[in-house]
CSV table of C-alpha atoms in Angstrom, one decimal:
chain,number,residue,atom,x,y,z
A,1,MET,CA,0.1,-0.2,-0.2
A,2,ASN,CA,1.1,3.6,-0.1
A,3,PHE,CA,1.7,6.0,2.2
A,4,LEU,CA,-1.9,7.3,2.9
A,5,SER,CA,-3.1,4.7,2.7
A,6,HIS,CA,-1.2,3.2,5.8
A,7,PHE,CA,-1.2,6.6,7.1
A,8,TYR,CA,-5.2,5.4,7.2
A,9,PHE,CA,-4.6,2.6,9.9
A,10,ASP,CA,-2.9,4.8,12.4
A,11,ARG,CA,-5.4,8.0,11.5
A,12,ASN,CA,-6.9,8.4,15.1
A,13,THR,CA,-2.7,8.0,16.6
A,14,ASP,CA,-1.6,11.0,18.3
A,15,ASP,CA,2.1,9.2,17.9
A,16,PRO,CA,3.9,11.4,15.9
A,17,GLN,CA,6.3,8.3,16.3
A,18,ARG,CA,3.7,5.4,15.2
A,19,VAL,CA,2.1,7.4,12.5
A,20,LEU,CA,6.5,7.9,11.0
A,21,GLY,CA,7.0,4.2,11.5
A,22,MET,CA,4.2,3.2,9.5
A,23,VAL,CA,5.0,4.8,6.6
A,24,LEU,CA,9.4,4.6,6.7
A,25,PRO,CA,9.8,1.3,5.0
A,26,ASP,CA,8.9,3.7,2.4
A,27,LEU,CA,10.4,7.0,2.9
A,28,LEU,CA,14.0,5.2,2.0
A,29,LYS,CA,12.9,3.5,-0.6
A,30,ASN,CA,11.8,6.7,-2.0
A,31,ALA,CA,14.7,8.6,-0.6
A,32,ARG,CA,17.9,5.8,-1.2
A,33,LYS,CA,15.9,2.7,-3.3
A,34,GLU,CA,19.7,0.7,-2.0
A,35,TRP,CA,18.6,1.3,1.3
A,36,ASN,CA,17.5,-2.0,3.5
A,37,ILE,CA,17.8,-2.4,6.8
A,38,ARG,CA,16.6,-4.9,9.1
A,39,PRO,CA,15.0,-3.5,12.7
A,40,GLU,CA,13.0,-6.6,14.2
A,41,LYS,CA,16.9,-8.1,13.7
A,42,GLN,CA,17.9,-4.8,16.6
A,43,VAL,CA,14.4,-4.9,18.4
A,44,GLN,CA,16.0,-5.7,22.7
A,45,GLN,CA,17.8,-1.4,21.7
A,46,TYR,CA,15.1,0.0,21.5
A,47,GLY,CA,14.9,0.9,25.5
A,48,ASP,CA,12.5,4.1,25.4
A,49,ALA,CA,8.8,4.4,24.4
A,50,GLU,CA,9.9,6.6,20.9
A,51,LEU,CA,12.6,4.0,19.8
A,52,GLN,CA,9.6,0.8,20.4
A,53,ASN,CA,6.7,3.0,19.0
A,54,ILE,CA,8.6,3.8,15.8
A,55,PHE,CA,9.6,0.4,15.6
A,56,ILE,CA,5.6,-0.9,16.3
A,57,GLY,CA,4.3,1.8,13.7
A,58,TRP,CA,7.1,-0.6,11.3
A,59,GLU,CA,5.7,-3.8,12.1
A,60,ARG,CA,1.9,-2.5,11.1
A,61,HIS,CA,4.0,-1.0,7.8
A,62,ILE,CA,4.6,-4.5,7.0
A,63,ALA,CA,2.1,-6.2,8.7
A,64,VAL,CA,-0.5,-4.1,6.4
A,65,ASP,CA,1.6,-4.5,3.5
A,66,LYS,CA,1.8,-8.6,4.3
A,67,HIS,CA,-1.5,-9.1,4.7
A,68,PHE,CA,-3.1,-6.7,1.2
A,69,HIS,CA,-0.3,-8.8,-1.1
A,70,CYS,CA,-2.0,-11.5,0.3
A,71,SER,CA,-5.9,-10.7,-0.4
A,72,ALA,CA,-8.4,-11.6,-3.1
A,73,PHE,CA,-8.7,-8.0,-2.6
A,74,PHE,CA,-5.5,-7.4,-4.2
A,75,LEU,CA,-4.9,-10.7,-6.6
A,76,THR,CA,-8.1,-9.9,-7.9
A,77,HIS,CA,-7.9,-6.2,-8.8
A,78,THR,CA,-4.5,-6.2,-10.0
A,79,GLN,CA,-5.7,-8.9,-12.3
A,80,HIS,CA,-8.5,-6.9,-13.3
A,81,ILE,CA,-5.3,-3.5,-14.3
A,82,ARG,CA,-3.5,-5.8,-15.5
A,83,THR,CA,-5.7,-7.5,-18.8
A,84,VAL,CA,-6.1,-4.0,-19.3
A,85,ILE,CA,-2.7,-2.7,-19.2
A,86,ALA,CA,-1.4,-5.0,-21.1
A,87,PRO,CA,-2.1,-4.0,-24.7
A,88,LEU,CA,-1.2,0.1,-24.2
A,89,LEU,CA,1.9,-1.2,-23.1
A,90,SER,CA,3.1,-3.4,-25.7
A,91,SER,CA,6.7,-0.8,-26.3
A,92,SER,CA,7.3,-0.1,-22.9
A,93,PRO,CA,10.4,-0.9,-21.4
A,94,ALA,CA,7.2,-1.1,-17.7
A,95,ARG,CA,5.8,-4.8,-16.6
A,96,PRO,CA,2.1,-4.7,-16.7
A,97,PHE,CA,1.5,-5.9,-13.6
A,98,PHE,CA,4.4,-3.5,-11.7
A,99,VAL,CA,2.4,-1.1,-13.4
A,100,ALA,CA,-0.9,-2.1,-12.7
A,101,HIS,CA,0.5,-3.0,-8.6
A,102,ILE,CA,1.1,0.5,-8.3
A,103,ALA,CA,-1.4,1.4,-10.4
A,104,LEU,CA,-4.6,-0.3,-7.9
A,105,GLU,CA,-1.9,1.5,-4.9
A,106,LEU,CA,-2.7,5.2,-5.5
A,107,ILE,CA,-6.3,4.5,-7.1
A,108,LEU,CA,-7.0,3.7,-2.8
A,109,ASP,CA,-5.6,6.6,-1.9
A,110,SER,CA,-7.6,8.9,-3.7
A,111,LEU,CA,-10.3,7.0,-2.9
A,112,LEU,CA,-9.7,7.6,1.3
A,113,LEU,CA,-9.1,12.0,-0.1
A,114,SER,CA,-12.1,12.1,-2.6
A,115,GLU,CA,-14.5,9.3,-0.2
A,116,LYS,CA,-13.3,9.6,3.6
A,117,SER,CA,-11.6,13.1,3.7
A,118,LEU,CA,-8.8,11.8,4.5
A,119,ASP,CA,-6.8,15.2,6.6
A,120,THR,CA,-3.6,14.8,4.5
A,121,SER,CA,-2.5,17.4,6.6
A,122,ILE,CA,-2.7,15.8,10.0
A,123,PHE,CA,-0.2,13.5,8.4
A,124,TYR,CA,2.1,15.9,7.1
A,125,THR,CA,2.4,18.1,11.0
A,126,HIS,CA,2.6,14.6,12.5
A,127,LEU,CA,6.0,14.5,9.8
A,128,LYS,CA,6.8,18.0,11.1
A,129,ASN,CA,6.2,17.1,14.9
A,130,ILE,CA,8.4,14.0,14.6
A,131,ASP,CA,12.2,13.3,17.5
A,132,LYS,CA,14.2,14.0,14.8
A,133,ASN,CA,16.6,12.4,17.3
A,134,SER,CA,15.1,9.3,18.7
A,135,LEU,CA,14.9,8.3,14.8
A,136,LEU,CA,18.5,9.3,14.2
A,137,ARG,CA,19.3,6.4,16.7
A,138,PHE,CA,16.6,4.2,15.5
A,139,PHE,CA,19.0,4.6,12.4
A,140,GLU,CA,22.0,4.5,14.2
A,141,ILE,CA,21.0,1.4,15.5
A,142,ASN,CA,20.5,-0.1,12.7
A,143,GLN,CA,23.6,0.8,10.8
A,144,LEU,CA,22.3,3.0,8.2
A,145,SER,CA,24.9,5.1,7.3
A,146,ASP,CA,24.6,9.1,5.4
A,147,SER,CA,21.0,9.6,7.7
A,148,SER,CA,21.2,13.3,6.4
A,149,ILE,CA,20.1,12.1,2.4
A,150,PHE,CA,17.1,11.4,4.6
A,151,PHE,CA,16.6,13.6,7.2
A,152,SER,CA,17.2,16.0,3.8
A,153,PHE,CA,14.5,13.7,1.9
A,154,LEU,CA,12.3,13.3,5.3
A,155,GLU,CA,11.8,17.4,4.9
A,156,GLU,CA,11.6,17.4,0.8
A,157,PHE,CA,8.6,15.3,0.8
A,158,ILE,CA,6.5,17.5,3.6
A,159,GLU,CA,7.3,20.9,1.8
A,160,ALA,CA,5.7,19.3,-1.1
A,161,ARG,CA,3.2,17.9,0.5
A,162,TYR,CA,1.9,16.4,-2.8
A,163,LEU,CA,0.1,13.6,-1.6
A,164,ASN,CA,-2.4,16.5,-2.4
A,165,THR,CA,-2.4,15.9,-5.6
A,166,TYR,CA,-4.0,12.2,-4.7
A,167,SER,CA,-7.3,13.5,-4.4
A,168,ASN,CA,-7.4,14.5,-8.0
A,169,PRO,CA,-7.4,11.0,-10.2
A,170,GLN,CA,-5.4,12.6,-13.2
A,171,GLU,CA,-3.0,12.7,-11.0
A,172,ILE,CA,-2.3,9.1,-10.7
A,173,VAL,CA,-0.6,9.1,-13.8
A,174,TYR,CA,1.2,10.8,-13.2
A,175,ALA,CA,3.0,9.3,-10.2
A,176,LEU,CA,2.8,6.1,-11.4
A,177,ASN,CA,5.0,7.7,-14.6
A,178,ARG,CA,7.9,9.1,-12.0
A,179,ILE,CA,7.3,5.9,-10.0
A,180,CYS,CA,8.1,3.9,-12.9
A,181,MET,CA,11.3,6.1,-13.9
A,182,ARG,CA,13.0,4.7,-10.7
A,183,ILE,CA,13.5,1.5,-13.1
A,184,TRP,CA,12.7,2.5,-16.7
A,185,ASP,CA,14.9,5.6,-18.1
A,186,GLN,CA,11.1,6.0,-20.6
A,187,PRO,CA,8.2,3.9,-18.8
A,188,PHE,CA,4.8,5.8,-21.2
A,189,ASN,CA,5.5,7.7,-24.0
A,190,ASP,CA,2.7,10.9,-24.1
A,191,THR,CA,-0.4,8.9,-26.1
A,192,GLN,CA,-0.1,5.6,-23.5
A,193,LYS,CA,0.2,8.6,-20.6
A,194,LEU,CA,-3.1,9.6,-22.1
A,195,GLN,CA,-4.6,6.2,-22.8
A,196,LEU,CA,-2.9,5.1,-18.7
A,197,THR,CA,-5.3,7.9,-17.8
A,198,SER,CA,-8.1,7.4,-19.4
A,199,VAL,CA,-8.6,3.3,-18.4
A,200,LEU,CA,-7.4,4.3,-14.7
A,201,ILE,CA,-10.0,7.2,-13.9
A,202,ASN,CA,-12.2,4.7,-14.8
A,203,TYR,CA,-11.3,2.1,-12.9
A,204,GLN,CA,-11.3,4.3,-9.7
A,205,GLU,CA,-14.4,5.4,-10.3
A,206,LYS,CA,-15.9,1.1,-9.9
A,207,LEU,CA,-13.5,0.6,-6.9
A,208,LYS,CA,-16.5,4.0,-5.3
A,209,ASP,CA,-18.8,1.5,-4.1
A,210,ASP,CA,-16.5,-1.0,-2.9
A,211,PHE,CA,-12.8,-0.4,-1.3
A,212,MET,CA,-13.2,0.1,1.7
A,213,LEU,CA,-13.3,-3.2,1.7
A,214,ILE,CA,-10.2,-3.5,2.3
A,215,PHE,CA,-9.4,-1.7,3.9
A,216,ASP,CA,-12.0,-3.4,6.9
A,217,GLU,CA,-11.0,-6.5,6.0
A,218,ILE,CA,-6.7,-5.0,6.7
A,219,GLU,CA,-7.8,-3.0,9.8
A,220,ALA,CA,-9.6,-6.9,12.3
A,221,ARG,CA,-7.2,-8.7,11.2
A,222,LEU,CA,-4.7,-5.7,12.5
A,223,ILE,CA,-6.8,-6.0,16.0
A,224,ASP,CA,-7.1,-9.8,15.5
A,225,ASN,CA,-3.4,-9.6,15.2
A,226,PRO,CA,-1.3,-6.8,16.9
A,227,ALA,CA,2.3,-6.2,15.0
A,228,ARG,CA,4.5,-7.0,18.0
A,229,GLU,CA,3.3,-4.1,20.6
A,230,ALA,CA,3.8,-7.4,23.6
A,231,SER,CA,7.6,-8.1,22.7
A,232,THR,CA,8.9,-4.0,22.5
A,233,SER,CA,6.4,-2.6,25.7
């Protein structure tokens, strides 16, 4: 799932560290794609509440993604989107399944904004209010080098507030193209962008009535199986 979909599951928390942890795996990959840390291996070193809450958020992110990617909802809709877009991408280096996967996640973020009025200002306020010293300690424990790169990226991420654009379905392909450009130099030509925009806007319209089913399903699973909170309290 994408940033706002992850935030949905902690939308009622008042803890910035937990919100940060919930989106930290994706923030790290956006800042530097080769970064790969394993915080669960250092769990005994998270001695204070701030570190524990970052880790709780991180574990919830992993749990949400696991539930999402194993769900019938994900498998069904990525296959449907792939079937429609594959002919459009015959001359593209981008893999249709990957594009369908990311497109579905962006559509869900867009629907949360347009249909559920998820407040991005709260999300960004949490990120602005994190304890940076605690995050730095978290990085040091996990041997993440050049953390200054991450803090610069985070500042730009907060300042740009580009997630607000997801409320406009027209912007989904722009975001999709930027994500694919991390892997392929020119994933889509202008014609393909227009075609993808039309397809994905139509698909988003079809999902309006049903999209909350996956959020309800995952939320129920998180309640039944909280992510390692007992081990960090």
